[in-house]
Coordinates of C-alpha atoms (C1' of nucleotides) in Angstrom, one line a residue:
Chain A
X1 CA 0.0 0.0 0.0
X2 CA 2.4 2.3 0.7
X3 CA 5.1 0.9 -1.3
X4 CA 6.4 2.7 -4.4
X5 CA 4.6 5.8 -5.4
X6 CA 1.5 5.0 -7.9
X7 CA 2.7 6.2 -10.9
X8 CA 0.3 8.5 -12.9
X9 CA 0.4 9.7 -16.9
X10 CA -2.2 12.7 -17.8
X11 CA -3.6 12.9 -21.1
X12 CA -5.5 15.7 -21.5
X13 CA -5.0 18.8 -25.0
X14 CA -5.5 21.8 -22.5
X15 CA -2.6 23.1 -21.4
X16 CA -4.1 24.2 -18.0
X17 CA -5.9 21.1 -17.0
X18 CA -2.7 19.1 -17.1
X19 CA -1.4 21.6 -14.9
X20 CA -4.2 21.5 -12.5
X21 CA -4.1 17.8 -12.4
X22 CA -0.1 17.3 -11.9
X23 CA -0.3 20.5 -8.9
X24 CA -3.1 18.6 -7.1
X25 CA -1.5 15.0 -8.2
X26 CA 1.9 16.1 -7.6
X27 CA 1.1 17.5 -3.9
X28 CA 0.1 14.0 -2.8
X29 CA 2.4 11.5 -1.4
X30 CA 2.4 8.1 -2.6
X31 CA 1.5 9.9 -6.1
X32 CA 3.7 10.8 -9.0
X33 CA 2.5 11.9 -12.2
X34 CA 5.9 10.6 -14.7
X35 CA 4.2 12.1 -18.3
X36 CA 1.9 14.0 -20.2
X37 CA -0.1 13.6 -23.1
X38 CA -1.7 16.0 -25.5
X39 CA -3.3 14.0 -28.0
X40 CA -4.7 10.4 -28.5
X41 CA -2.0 8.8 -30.4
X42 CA 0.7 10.3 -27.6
X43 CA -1.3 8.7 -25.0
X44 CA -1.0 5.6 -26.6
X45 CA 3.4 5.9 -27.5
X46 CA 3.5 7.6 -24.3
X47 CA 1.9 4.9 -21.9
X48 CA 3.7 2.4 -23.6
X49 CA 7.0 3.6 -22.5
X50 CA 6.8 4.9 -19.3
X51 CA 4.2 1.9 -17.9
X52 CA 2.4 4.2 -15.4
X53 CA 0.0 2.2 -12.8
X54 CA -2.7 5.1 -13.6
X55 CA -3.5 6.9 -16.8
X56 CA -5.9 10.2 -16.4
X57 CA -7.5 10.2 -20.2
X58 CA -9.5 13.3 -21.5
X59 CA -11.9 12.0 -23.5
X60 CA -11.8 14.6 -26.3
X61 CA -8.4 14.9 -28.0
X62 CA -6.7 15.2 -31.0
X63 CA -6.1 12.7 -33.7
X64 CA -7.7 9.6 -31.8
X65 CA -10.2 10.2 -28.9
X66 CA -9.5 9.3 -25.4
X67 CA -12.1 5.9 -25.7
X68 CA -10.2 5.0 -28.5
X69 CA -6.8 5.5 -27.3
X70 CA -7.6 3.7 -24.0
X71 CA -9.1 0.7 -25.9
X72 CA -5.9 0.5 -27.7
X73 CA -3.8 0.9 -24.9
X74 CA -5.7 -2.1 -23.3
X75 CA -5.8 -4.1 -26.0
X76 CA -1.8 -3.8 -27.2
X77 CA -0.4 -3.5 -24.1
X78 CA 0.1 -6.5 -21.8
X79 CA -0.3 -5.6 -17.8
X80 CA -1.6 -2.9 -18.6
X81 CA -2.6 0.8 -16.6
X82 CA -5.7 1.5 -14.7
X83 CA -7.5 4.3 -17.2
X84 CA -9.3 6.9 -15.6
X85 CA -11.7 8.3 -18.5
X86 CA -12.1 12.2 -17.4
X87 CA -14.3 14.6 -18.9
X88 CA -16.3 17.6 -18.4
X89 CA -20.2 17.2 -18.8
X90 CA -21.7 14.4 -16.8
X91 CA -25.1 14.0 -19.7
X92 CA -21.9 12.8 -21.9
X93 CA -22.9 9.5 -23.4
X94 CA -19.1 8.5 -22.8
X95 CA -19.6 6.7 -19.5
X96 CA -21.2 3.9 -21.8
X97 CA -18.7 4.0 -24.0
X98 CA -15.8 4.6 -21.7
X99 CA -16.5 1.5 -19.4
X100 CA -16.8 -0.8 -22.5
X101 CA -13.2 0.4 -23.5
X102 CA -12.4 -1.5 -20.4
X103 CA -11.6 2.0 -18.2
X104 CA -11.8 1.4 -14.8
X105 CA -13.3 5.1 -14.0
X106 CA -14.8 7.8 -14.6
X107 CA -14.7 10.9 -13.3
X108 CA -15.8 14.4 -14.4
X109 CA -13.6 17.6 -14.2
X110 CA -15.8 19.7 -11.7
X111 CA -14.9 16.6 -9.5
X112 CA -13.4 18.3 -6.0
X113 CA -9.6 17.7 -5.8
X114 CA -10.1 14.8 -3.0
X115 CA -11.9 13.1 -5.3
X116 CA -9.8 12.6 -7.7
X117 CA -6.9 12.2 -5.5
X118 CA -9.0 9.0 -4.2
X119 CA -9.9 8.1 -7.4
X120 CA -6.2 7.8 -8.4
X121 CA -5.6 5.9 -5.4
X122 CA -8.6 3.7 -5.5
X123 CA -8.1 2.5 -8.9
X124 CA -4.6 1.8 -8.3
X125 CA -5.6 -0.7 -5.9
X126 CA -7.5 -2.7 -8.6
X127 CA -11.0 -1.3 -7.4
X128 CA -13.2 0.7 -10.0
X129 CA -14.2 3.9 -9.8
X130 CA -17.2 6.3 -11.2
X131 CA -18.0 9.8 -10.0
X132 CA -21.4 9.5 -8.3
X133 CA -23.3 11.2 -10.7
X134 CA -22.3 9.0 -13.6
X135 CA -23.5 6.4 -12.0
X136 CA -26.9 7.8 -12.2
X137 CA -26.6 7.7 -16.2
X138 CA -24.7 4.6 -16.5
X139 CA -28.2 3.3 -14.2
X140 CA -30.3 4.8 -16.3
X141 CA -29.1 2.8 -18.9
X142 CA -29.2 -0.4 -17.7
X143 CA -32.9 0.8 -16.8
X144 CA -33.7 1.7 -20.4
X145 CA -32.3 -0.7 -21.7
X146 CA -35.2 -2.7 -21.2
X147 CA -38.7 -0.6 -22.4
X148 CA -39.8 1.2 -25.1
X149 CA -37.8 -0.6 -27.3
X150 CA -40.9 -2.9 -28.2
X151 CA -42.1 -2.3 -32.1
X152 CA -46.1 -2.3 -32.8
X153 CA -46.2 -5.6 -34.2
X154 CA -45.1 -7.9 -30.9
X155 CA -48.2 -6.9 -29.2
X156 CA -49.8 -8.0 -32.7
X157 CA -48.3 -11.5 -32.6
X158 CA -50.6 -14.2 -31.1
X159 CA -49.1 -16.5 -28.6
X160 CA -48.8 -19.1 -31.1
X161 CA -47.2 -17.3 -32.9
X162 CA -45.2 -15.8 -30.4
X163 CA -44.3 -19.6 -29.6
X164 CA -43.1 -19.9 -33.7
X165 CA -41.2 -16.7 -33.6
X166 CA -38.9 -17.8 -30.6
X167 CA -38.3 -21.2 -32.1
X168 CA -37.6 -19.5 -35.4
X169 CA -34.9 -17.4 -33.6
X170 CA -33.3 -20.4 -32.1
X171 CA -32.6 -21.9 -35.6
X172 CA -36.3 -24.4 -36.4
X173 CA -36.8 -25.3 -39.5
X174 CA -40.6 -25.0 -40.5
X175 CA -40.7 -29.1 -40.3
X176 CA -38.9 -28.7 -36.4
X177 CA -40.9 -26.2 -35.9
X178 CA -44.3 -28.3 -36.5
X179 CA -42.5 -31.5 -34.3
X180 CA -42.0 -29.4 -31.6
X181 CA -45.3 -27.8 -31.2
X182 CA -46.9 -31.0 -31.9
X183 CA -49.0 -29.5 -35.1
X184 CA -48.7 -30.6 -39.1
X185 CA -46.1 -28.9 -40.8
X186 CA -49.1 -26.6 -42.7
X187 CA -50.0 -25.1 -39.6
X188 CA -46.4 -24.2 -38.9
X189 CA -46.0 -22.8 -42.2
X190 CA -49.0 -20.4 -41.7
X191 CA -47.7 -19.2 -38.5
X192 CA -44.3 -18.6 -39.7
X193 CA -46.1 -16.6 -42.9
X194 CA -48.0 -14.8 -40.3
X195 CA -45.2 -13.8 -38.7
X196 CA -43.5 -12.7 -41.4
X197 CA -46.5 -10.6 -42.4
X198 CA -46.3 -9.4 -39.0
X199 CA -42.9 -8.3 -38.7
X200 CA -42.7 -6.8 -42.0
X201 CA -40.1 -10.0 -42.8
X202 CA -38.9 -11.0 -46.3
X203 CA -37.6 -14.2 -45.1
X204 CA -37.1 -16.1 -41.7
X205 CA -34.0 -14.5 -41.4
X206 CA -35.5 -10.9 -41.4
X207 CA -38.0 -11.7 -38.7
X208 CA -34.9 -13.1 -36.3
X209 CA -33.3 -9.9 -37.2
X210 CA -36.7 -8.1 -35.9
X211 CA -36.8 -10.5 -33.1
X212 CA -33.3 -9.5 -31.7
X213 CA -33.4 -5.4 -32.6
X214 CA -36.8 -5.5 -30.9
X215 CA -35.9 -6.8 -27.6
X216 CA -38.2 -9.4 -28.8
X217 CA -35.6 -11.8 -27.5
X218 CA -32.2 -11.0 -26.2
X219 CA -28.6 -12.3 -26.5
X220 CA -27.8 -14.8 -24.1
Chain B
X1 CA -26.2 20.9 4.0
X2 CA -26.4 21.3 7.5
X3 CA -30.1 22.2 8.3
X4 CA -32.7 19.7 9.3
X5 CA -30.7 15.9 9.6
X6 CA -31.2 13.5 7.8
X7 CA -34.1 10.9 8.2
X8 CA -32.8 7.5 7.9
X9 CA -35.4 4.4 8.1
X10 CA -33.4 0.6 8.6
X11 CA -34.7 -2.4 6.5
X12 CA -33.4 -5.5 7.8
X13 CA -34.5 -8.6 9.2
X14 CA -31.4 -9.4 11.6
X15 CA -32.1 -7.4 14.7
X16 CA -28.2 -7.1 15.0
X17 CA -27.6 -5.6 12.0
X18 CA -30.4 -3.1 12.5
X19 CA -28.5 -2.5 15.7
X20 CA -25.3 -2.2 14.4
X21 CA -26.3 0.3 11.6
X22 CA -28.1 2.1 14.6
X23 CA -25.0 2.7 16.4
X24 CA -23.1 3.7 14.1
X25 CA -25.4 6.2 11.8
X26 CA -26.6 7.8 15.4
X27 CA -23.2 8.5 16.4
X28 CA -23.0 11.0 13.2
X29 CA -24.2 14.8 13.5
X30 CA -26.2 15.3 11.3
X31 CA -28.0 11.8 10.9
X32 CA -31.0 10.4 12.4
X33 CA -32.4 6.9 12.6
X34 CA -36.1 7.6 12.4
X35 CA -37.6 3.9 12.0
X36 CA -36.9 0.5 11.2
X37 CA -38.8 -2.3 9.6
X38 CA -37.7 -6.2 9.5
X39 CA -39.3 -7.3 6.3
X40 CA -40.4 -5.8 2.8
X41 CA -43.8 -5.1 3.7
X42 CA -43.2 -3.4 6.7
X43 CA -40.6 -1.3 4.9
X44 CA -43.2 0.3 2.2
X45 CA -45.3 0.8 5.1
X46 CA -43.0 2.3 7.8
X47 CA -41.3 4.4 5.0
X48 CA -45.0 5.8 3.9
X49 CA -45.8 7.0 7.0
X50 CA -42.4 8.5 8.2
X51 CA -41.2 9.4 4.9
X52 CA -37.5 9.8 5.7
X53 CA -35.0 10.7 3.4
X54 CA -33.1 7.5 2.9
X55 CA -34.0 4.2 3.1
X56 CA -31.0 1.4 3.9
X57 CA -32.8 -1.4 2.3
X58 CA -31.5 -5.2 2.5
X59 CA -32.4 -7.4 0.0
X60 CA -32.8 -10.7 1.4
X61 CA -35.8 -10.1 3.5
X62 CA -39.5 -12.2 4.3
X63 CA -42.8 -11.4 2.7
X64 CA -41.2 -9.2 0.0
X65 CA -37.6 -8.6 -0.6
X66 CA -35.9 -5.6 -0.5
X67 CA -35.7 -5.0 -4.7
X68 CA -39.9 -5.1 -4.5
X69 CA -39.9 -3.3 -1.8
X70 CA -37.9 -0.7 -3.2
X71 CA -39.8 -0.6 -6.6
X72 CA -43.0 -0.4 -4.6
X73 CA -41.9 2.5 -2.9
X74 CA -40.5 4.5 -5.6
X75 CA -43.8 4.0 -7.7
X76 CA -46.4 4.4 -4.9
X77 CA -45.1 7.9 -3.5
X78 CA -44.5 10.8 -4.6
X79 CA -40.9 12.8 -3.9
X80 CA -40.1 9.3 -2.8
X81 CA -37.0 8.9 -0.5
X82 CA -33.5 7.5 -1.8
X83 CA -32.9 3.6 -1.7
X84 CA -29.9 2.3 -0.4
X85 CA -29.6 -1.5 -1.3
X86 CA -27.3 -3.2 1.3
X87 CA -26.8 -6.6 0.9
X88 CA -23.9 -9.1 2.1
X89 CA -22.0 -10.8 -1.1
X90 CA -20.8 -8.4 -3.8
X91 CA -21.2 -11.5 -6.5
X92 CA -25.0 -11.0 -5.8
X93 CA -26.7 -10.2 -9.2
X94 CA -28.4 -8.0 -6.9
X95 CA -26.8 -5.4 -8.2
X96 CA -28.1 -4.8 -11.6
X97 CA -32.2 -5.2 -10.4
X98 CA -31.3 -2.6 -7.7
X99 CA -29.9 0.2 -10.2
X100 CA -33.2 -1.5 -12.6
X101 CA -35.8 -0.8 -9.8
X102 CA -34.3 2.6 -9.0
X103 CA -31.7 2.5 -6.0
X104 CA -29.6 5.2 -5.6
X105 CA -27.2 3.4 -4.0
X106 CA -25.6 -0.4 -3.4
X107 CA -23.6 -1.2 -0.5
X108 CA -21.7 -4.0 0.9
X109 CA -22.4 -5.0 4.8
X110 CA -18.9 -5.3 4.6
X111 CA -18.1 -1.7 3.9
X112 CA -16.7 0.6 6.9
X113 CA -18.3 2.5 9.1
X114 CA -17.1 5.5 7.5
X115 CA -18.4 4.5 3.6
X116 CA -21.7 3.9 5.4
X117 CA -22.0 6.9 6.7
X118 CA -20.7 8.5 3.8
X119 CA -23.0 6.8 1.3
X120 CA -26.0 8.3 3.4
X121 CA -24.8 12.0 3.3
X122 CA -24.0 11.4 -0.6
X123 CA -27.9 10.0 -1.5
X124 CA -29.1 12.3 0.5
X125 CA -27.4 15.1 -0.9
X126 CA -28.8 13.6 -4.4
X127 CA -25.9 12.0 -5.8
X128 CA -25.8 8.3 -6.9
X129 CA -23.4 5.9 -5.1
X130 CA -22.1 2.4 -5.6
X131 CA -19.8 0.2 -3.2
X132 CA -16.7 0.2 -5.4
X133 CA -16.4 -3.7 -5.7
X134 CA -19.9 -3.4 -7.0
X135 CA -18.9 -0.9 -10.1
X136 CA -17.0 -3.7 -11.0
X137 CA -19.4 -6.0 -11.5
X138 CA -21.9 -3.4 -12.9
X139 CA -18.6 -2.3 -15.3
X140 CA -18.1 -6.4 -15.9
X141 CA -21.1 -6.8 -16.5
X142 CA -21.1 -3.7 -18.8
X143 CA -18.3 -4.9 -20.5
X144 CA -18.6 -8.6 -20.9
X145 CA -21.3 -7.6 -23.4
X146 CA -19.1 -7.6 -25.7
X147 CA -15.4 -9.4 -25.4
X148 CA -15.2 -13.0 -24.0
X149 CA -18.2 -14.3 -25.2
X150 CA -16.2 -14.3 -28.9
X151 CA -16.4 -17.6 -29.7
X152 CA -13.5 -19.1 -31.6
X153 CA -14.9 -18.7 -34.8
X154 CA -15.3 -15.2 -34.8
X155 CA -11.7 -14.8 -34.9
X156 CA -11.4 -17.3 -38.0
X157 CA -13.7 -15.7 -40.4
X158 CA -11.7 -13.7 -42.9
X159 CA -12.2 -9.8 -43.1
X160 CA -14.4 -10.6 -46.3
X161 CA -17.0 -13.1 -44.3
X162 CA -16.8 -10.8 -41.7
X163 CA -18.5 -8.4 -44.2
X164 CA -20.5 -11.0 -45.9
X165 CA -22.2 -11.9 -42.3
X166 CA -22.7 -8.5 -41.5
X167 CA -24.7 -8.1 -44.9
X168 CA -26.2 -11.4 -43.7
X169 CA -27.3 -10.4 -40.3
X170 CA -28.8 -6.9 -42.0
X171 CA -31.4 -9.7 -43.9
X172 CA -29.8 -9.0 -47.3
X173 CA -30.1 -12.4 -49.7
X174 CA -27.1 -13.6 -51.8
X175 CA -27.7 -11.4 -54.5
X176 CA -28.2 -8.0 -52.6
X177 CA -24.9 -9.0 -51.2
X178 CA -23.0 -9.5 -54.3
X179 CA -24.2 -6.5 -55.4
X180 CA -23.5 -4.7 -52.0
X181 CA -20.2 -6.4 -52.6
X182 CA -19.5 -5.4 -56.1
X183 CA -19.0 -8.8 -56.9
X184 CA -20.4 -12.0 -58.5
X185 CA -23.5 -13.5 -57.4
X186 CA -21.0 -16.8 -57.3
X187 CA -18.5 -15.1 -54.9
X188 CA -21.2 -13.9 -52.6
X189 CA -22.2 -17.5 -52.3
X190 CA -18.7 -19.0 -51.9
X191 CA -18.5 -16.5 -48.8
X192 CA -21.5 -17.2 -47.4
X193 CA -21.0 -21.3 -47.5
X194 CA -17.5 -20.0 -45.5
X195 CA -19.8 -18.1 -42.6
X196 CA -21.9 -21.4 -42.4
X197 CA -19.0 -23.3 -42.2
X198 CA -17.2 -21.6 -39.7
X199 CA -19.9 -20.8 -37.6
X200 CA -21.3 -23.9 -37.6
X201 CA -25.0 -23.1 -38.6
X202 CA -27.1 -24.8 -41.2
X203 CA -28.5 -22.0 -42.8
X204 CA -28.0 -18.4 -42.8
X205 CA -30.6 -17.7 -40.2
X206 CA -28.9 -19.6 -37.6
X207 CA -26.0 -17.7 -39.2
X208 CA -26.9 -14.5 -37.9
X209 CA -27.9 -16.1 -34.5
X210 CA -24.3 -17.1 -33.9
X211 CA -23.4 -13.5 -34.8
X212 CA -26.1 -12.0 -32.2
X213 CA -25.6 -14.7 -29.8
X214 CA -21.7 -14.3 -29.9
X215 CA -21.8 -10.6 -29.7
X216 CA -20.5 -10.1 -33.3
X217 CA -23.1 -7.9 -34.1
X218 CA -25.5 -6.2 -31.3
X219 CA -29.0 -5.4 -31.5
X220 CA -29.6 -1.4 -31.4
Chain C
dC1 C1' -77.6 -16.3 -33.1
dG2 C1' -73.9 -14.2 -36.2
dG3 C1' -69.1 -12.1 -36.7
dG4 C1' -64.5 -11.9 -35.5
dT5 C1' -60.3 -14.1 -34.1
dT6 C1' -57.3 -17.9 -33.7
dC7 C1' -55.6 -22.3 -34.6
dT8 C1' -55.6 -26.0 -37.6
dC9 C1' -54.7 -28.1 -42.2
dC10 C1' -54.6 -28.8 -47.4
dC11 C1' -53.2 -27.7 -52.5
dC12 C1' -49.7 -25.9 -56.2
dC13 C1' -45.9 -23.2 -57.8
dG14 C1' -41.4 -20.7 -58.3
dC15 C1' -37.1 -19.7 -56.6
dG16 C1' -33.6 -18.7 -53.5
dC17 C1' -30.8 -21.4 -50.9
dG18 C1' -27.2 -24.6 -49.5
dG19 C1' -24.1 -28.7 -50.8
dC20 C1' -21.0 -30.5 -54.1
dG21 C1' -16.8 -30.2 -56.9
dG22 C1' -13.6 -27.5 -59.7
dA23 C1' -10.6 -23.5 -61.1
dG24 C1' -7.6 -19.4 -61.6
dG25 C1' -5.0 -15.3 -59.6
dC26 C1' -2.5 -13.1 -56.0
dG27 C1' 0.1 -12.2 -52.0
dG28 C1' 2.8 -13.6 -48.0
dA29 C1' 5.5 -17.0 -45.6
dT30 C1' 9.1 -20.6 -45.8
Chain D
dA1 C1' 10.7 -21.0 -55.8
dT2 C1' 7.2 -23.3 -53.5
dC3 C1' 3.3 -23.7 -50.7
dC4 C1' -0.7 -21.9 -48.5
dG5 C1' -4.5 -18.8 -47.5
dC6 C1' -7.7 -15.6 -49.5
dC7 C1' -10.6 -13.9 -53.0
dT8 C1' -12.8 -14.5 -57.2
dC9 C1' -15.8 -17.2 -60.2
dC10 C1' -18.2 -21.4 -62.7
dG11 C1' -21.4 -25.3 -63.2
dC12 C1' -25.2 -28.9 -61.2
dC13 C1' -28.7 -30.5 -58.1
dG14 C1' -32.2 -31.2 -54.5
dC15 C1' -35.0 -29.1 -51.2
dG16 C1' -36.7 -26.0 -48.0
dC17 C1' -38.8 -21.9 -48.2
dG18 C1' -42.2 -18.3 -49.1
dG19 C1' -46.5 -16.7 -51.9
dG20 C1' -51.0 -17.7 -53.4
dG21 C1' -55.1 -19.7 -52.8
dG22 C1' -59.1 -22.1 -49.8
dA23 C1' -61.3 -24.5 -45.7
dG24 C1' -63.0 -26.3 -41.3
dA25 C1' -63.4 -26.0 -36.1
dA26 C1' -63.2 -23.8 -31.7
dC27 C1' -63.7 -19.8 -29.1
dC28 C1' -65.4 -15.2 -27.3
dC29 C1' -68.3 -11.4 -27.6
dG30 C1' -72.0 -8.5 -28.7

DNA sequence: CGGGTTCTCCCCCGCGCGGCGGAGGCGGAT
DNA sequence: ATCCGCCTCCGCCGCGCGGGGGAGAACCCG
């Protein structure tokens, strides 16, 4: 915990925010910040050679944005550093994006200087970090992710063919289809042409398209 | 900030941990342990009639567990308070249905004293909070929708099937891919026997399954 | 009682699809 | 210089699929 110093590279184009990170970064013990960045691409070169424990990564930079250059940085580099994706408006849509680059935190700039200081600190001990109001959006979400998202036509569909639609998206043929519903292979026929009717569906293949974009039936 | 405290109410079923929350929220300025309640029910009930500010809720808990509960309060009242979800194991899947039915918060019975108390002032205040070890399962969670569950295939296809089963899984035929393609209707087919191949499906529906299943291509 | 909906089943037809084998060119690796 | 992987294309064949009809039985509801 309190062996070497955690080392910290800050990646950030303005001039000033560097320097307001490294002065309240700098003034901590147990913290050292060994290199900037100014763009993207530098974060990237830069990282790679002076292996910090704890990059600080703007997300809006030249040449390659900060989600990009910390998905390459976790993806080329082995052992990699703990990214801290920082930016300045918390309605930003990057806290999505930022935690499927892999980052391990998020903070925002109007973040009081304890915070980050324990931010730093916190993900340097392999826990993850987001500032307390991005939580609330990456919550938000997850809770979205799950209305709305529900088309005219699956309210349409009868159960049976409801029933036909799942099997469909799990591969049937019409002739499994029929076996495993216990009906002729006719009758599966017409429910698969009435789902495709439904769905607005060229082919089988369409309506499993529908079925996943809908929500109809999710991944895994 | 400092005005009227805050109005805590204590869900739990285990008299000691009520007691132990007790303790240590009462020893705060500032903080005030209005009520408690030892199941779910009790909790919507005790929390309309005292209408504190913050609700530590656990989730294991008889009659109705704490998620209900917690949706039940935040749809029955109005200006309803802030949900604290505490529960014991951080591998809990708890923590996604908490942040789904509106918690502002997820804690650990693990966590210190000080987090505890800290988590209280921070809902209170408005803010969102998460134990850190839970982020990382939220941010897992987040993230494993996408890497990992790359089957092996996925990596095999060839940058050309990867385009060809893209077309595929937009519900363009053979032909509309050629000519998306700008080749032969022939080629289009060689590289969609490849997909099937590779991905193991029969036809091209179950084609694009694999690619929605594996997270190759994702719905929205 | 009649009308609507749903589920069931049947016919024929055309075609896209998928399986099969073969082939030539082109670039990188050995 | 040789092999191998990738992309490109060609034929043939069988079959599942989708489109177009029609039809009977059960059910609910007004």
């Amino acid at each position: 915990m309190s062996g070497a110093p955690v080392r910290v590279v800050l990646a950030d184009d303005e001039r000033m925010v560097r320097t307001a990170l490294r002065v309240i970064l700098d003034a901590e013990e147990g913290i050292e910040v060994v290199g900037e960045a100014t763009t993207g691409a530098e974060a990237v070169s830069v990282v790679r050679e002076l292996r910090p424990d704890v990059v600080l990564m703007d997300v809006r930079m030249p040449e390659i944005d900060g989600i990009r250059a910390t998905e390459q940085i976790l993806a080329t580099l082995e052992d990699p550093p703990r990214v801290v994706v920082v930016t300045t408006f918390e309605n930003d849509a990057y806290v999505y994006d930022a935690l499927h680059a892999g980052a391990a935190g998020f903070l925002l700039k109007r973040a009081a200087a304890e915070e980050l200081v324990q931010a730093v600190r916190l993900v340097a001990c392999g826990d993850s970090l987001l500032y307390p109001a991005a939580v609330r959006t990456l919550a938000a979400e997850h809770a979205a992710r799950q209305p709305a998202r529900a088309p005219a036509w699956v309210a349409r569909l009868t159960d049976r063919e409801a029933d036909v639609l799942r099997l469909m998206a799990a591969g049937l043929t019409n002739a499994e289809i029929a076996g495993r519903l216990s009906v002729g292979p006719a009758t599966a026929k017409t429910h698969v042409a009435a789902v495709l009717a439904k769905t607005g569906a060229r082919d089988r293949t369409q309506a499993v398209i529908a079925a996943y974009e809908s929500g109809f039936i999710t991944p895994g």
